[in-house]
Coordinates of C-alpha atoms and ligand atoms in Angstrom, one line a residue:
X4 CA 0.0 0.0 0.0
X5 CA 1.2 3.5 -0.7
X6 CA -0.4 6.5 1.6
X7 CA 0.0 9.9 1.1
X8 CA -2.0 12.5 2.9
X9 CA -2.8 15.6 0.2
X10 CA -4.3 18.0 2.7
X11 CA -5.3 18.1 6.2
X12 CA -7.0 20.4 8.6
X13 CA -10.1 22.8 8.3
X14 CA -9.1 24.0 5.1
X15 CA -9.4 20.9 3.3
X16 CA -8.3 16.9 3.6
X17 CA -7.8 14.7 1.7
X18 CA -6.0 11.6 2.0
X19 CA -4.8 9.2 -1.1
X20 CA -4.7 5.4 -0.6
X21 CA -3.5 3.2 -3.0
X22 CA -3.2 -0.8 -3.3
X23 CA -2.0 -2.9 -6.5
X24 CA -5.4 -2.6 -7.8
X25 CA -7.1 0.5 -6.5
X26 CA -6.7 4.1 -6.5
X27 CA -8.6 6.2 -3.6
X28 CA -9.0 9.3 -2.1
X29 CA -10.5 10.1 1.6
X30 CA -12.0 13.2 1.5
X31 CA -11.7 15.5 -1.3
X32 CA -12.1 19.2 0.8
X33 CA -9.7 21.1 -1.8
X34 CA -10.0 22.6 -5.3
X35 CA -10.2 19.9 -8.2
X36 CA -7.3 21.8 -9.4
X37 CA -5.2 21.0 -6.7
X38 CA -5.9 17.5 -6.3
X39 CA -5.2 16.6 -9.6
X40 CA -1.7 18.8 -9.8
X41 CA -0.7 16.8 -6.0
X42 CA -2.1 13.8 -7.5
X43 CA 0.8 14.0 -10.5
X44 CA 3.4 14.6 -7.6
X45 CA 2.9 10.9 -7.0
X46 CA 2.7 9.7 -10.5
X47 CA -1.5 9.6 -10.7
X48 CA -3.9 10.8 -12.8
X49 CA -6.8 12.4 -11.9
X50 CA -8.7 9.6 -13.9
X51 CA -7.0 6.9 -12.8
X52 CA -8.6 7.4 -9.4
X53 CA -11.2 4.5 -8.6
X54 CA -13.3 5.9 -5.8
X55 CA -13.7 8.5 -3.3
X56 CA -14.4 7.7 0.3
X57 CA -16.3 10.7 2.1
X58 CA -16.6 11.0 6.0
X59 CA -19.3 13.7 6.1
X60 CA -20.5 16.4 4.2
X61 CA -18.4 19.6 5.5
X62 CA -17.2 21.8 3.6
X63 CA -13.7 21.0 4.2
X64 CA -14.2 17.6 3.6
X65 CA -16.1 17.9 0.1
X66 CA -15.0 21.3 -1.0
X67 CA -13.7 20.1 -4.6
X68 CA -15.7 16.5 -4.7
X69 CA -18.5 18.0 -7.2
X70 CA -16.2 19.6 -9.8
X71 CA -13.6 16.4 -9.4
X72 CA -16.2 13.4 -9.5
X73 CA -18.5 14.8 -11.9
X74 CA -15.2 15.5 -14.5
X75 CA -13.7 12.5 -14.1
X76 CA -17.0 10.2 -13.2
X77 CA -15.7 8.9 -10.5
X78 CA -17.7 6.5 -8.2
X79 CA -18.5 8.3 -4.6
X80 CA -18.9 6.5 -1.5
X81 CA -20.9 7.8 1.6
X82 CA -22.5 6.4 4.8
X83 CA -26.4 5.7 3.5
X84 CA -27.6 8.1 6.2
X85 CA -25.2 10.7 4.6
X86 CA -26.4 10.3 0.9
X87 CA -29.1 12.7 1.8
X88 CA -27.1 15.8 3.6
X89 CA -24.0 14.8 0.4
X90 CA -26.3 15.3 -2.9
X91 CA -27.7 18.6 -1.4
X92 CA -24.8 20.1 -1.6
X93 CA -23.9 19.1 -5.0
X94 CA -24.6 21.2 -7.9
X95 CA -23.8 18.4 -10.9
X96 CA -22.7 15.5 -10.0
X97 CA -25.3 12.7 -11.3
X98 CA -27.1 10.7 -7.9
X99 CA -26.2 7.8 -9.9
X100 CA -22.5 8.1 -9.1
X101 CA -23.1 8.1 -5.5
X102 CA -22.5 4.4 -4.0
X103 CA -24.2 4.0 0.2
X104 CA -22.5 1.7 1.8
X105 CA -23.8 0.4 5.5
X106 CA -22.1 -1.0 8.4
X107 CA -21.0 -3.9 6.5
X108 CA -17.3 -3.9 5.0
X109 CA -17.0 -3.9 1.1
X110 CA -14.3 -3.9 -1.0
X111 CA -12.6 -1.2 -4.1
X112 CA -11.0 -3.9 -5.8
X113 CA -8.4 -5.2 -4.0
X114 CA -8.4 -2.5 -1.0
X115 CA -11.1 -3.8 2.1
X116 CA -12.9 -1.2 3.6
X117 CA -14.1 -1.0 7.1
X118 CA -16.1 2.0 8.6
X119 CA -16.7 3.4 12.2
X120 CA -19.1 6.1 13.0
X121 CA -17.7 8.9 14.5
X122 CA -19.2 11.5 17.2
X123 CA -19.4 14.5 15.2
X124 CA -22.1 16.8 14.4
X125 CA -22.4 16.1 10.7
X126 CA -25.7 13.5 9.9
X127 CA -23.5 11.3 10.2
X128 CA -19.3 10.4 10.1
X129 CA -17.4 8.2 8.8
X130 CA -14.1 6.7 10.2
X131 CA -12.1 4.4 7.6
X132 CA -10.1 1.5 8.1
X133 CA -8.5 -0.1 4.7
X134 CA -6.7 -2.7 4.3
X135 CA -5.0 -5.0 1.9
X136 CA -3.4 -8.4 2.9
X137 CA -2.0 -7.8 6.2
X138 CA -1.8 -4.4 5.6
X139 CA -4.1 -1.9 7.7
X140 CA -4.3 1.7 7.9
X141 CA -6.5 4.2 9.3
X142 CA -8.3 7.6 8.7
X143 CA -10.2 8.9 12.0
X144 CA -11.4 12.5 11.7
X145 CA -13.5 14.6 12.8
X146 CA -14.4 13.1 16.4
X147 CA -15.5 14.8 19.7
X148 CA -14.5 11.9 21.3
X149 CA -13.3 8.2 20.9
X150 CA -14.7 5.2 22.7
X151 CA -13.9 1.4 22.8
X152 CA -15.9 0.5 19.5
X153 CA -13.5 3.4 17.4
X154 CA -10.3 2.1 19.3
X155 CA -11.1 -1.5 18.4
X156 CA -11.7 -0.9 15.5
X157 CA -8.5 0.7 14.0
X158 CA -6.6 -1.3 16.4
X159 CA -3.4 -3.2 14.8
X160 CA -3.7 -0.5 12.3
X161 CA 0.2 0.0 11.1
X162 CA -0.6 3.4 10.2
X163 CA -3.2 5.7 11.7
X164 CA -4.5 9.4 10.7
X165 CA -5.5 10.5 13.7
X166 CA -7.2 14.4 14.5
X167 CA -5.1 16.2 17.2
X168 CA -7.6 19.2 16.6
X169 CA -6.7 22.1 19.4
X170 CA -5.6 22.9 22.7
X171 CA -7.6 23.3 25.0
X172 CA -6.3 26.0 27.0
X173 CA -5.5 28.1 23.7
X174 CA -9.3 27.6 22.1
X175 CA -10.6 28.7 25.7
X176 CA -8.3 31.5 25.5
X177 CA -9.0 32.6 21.7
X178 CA -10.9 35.9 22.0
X179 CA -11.9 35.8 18.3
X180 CA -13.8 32.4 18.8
X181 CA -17.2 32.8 20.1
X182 CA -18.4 31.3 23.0
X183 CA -21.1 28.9 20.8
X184 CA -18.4 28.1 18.7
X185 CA -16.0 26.4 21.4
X186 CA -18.7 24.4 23.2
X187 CA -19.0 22.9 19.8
X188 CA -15.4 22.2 19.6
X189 CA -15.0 21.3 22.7
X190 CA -18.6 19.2 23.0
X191 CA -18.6 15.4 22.5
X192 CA -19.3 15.9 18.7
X193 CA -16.8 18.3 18.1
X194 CA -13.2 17.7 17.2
X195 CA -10.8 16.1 19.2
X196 CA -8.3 17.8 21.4
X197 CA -4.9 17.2 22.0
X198 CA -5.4 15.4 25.3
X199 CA -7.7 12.8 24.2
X200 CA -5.4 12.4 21.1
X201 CA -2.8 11.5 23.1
X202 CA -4.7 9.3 25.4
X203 CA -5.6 7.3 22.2
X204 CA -2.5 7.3 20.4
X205 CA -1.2 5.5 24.3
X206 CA -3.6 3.0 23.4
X207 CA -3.2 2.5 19.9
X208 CA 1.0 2.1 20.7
X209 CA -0.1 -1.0 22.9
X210 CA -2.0 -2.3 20.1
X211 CA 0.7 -2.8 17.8
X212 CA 0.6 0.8 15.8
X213 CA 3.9 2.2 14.2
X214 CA 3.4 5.5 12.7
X215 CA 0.7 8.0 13.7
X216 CA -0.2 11.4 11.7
X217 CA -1.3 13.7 14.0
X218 CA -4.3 15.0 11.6
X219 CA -6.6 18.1 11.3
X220 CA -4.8 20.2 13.3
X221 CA -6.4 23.9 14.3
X222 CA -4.7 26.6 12.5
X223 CA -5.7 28.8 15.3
X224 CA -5.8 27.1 18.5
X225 CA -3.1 24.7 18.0
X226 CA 0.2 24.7 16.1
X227 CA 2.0 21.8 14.6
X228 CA 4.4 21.7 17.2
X229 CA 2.0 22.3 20.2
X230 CA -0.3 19.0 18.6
X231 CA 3.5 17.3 18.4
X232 CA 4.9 18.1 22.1
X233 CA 1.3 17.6 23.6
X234 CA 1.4 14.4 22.6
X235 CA 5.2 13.5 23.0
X236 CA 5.0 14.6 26.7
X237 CA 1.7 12.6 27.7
X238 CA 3.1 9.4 26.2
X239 CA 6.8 10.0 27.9
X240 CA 4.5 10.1 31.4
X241 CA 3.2 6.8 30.7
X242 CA 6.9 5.3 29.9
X243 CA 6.1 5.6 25.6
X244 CA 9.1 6.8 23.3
X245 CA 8.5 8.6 20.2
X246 CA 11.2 7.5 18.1
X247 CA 11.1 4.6 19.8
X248 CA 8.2 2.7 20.8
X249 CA 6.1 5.2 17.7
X250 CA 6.5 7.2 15.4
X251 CA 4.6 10.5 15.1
X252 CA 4.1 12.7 12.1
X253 CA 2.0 16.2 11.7
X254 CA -0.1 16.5 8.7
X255 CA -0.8 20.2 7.1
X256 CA -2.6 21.9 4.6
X257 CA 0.5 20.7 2.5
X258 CA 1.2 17.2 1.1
X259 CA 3.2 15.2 3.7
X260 CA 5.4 12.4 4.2
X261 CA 4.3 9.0 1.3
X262 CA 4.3 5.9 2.9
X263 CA 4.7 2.8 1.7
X264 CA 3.5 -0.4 3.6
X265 CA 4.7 -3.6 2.2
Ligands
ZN11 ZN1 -16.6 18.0 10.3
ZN12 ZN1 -13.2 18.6 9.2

């Protein structure tokens, strides 16, 4: 499997996820334009893509989905209780191209795909876990909060994409957020904070899990490094290594680190 994130955070994510005999993206919440140019960074065409995953229909998750899917007629896979909230928002992209899938795992070819909802205030969220062979990765954003069913879930996962969303003290402290805004963010729907990140990236370390992308990070109540050091020092208290015992990435609005799982 190769794995590339192309975007991350509330400006847009997307994630591409590729096996010997599939081609996928995770999200597509930036311009067509820019897909397609970060796409031919790895080698890909924009119509070579077989499917696109979507969690949920924000913005910053679907931002370039309508112009992207509808030019290049790619299939489009959403939760069935998301189909609803997905094809209002698109202007021409044909119902027909837009695949429900349940709680059941299917398959893209050779890539397996799992799915875990997520507590998030969309109509509903998707969490993915793909696989092919022996190989597992996951793509968990946005969450307000994890519990045992998401952690089991993505468990054993080599590689996980995992929100690390804000600080708490700094998104209390913003004086341009209103008040309504961070209960949202900080309620059990909302997006995950650095804290419970941490917490589940101690877990996920037990679990077997080598490389973690710290994932949808706040451009303005958190910082890349912040999200990075947050975590770092929680899993030092608990006698976890990064460097040693995990390895721990930050994802950006700009295309990160390809990896290759074989
Ligand atoms: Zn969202
Ligand atoms: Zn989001």
């Amino acid at each position: 499997m190769r794995v590339c994130n192309l975007s991350s955070g509330s400006d847009g994510n997307c994630t591409y996820v590729e096996t010997p005999n599939a081609k996928v993206l995770v999200d597509l919440g930036i311009s067509a334009s820019e897909v397609t140019k970060r796409l031919r960074i790895l080698g890909v065409e924009a119509s070579d893509i077989d499917a696109i995953l979507i969690s949920h229909e924000h913005s910053d998750h679907i931002k370039g989905l309508d112009v992207f899917a509808t030019k290049y007629k790619t299939k489009v896979y959403v939760h069935s209780k998301g189909v609803g909230a997905l094809y209002m928002k698109m202007k021409k992209l044909p119902a027909s191209q837009i695949y429900s899938f349940d709680d059941m795992p299917f398959s893209i070819n050779d890539l397996s795909v799992d799915t875990v909802e997520l507590p998030h205030d969309a109509v509903h969220c998707s969490g993915f876990i793909l696989s092919c062979g022996s190989r597992k990765i996951s793509i968990i954003t946005d969450l307000g909060h994890t519990n045992d069913v998401i952690l089991n879930k993505i468990s054993g996962s080599s590689l996980v994409y995992l929100e690390c969303n804000h600080d708490v003290e700094m998104l209390k402290n913003n004086p341009n957020y209103p008040a309504k805004l961070k209960a949202r963010i900080l309620g059990k729907n909302g997006h995950l904070s650095n804290l419970d990140c941490a917490k589940a990236v101690e877990y996920l370390t037990k679990t077997g899990t080598k490389q973690i992308m710290l994932s949808h990070i706040s451009r303005h109540n958190n910082t890349q490094t912040l999200a990075y050091t947050s975590v770092c020092s929680y899993l030092k208290k608990v006698g976890i290594i990064e460097g040693k015992d995990i390895k721990i990435s930050t994802a950006s609005i700009n295309m990160s680190t390809i990896f290759k799982l074989n």
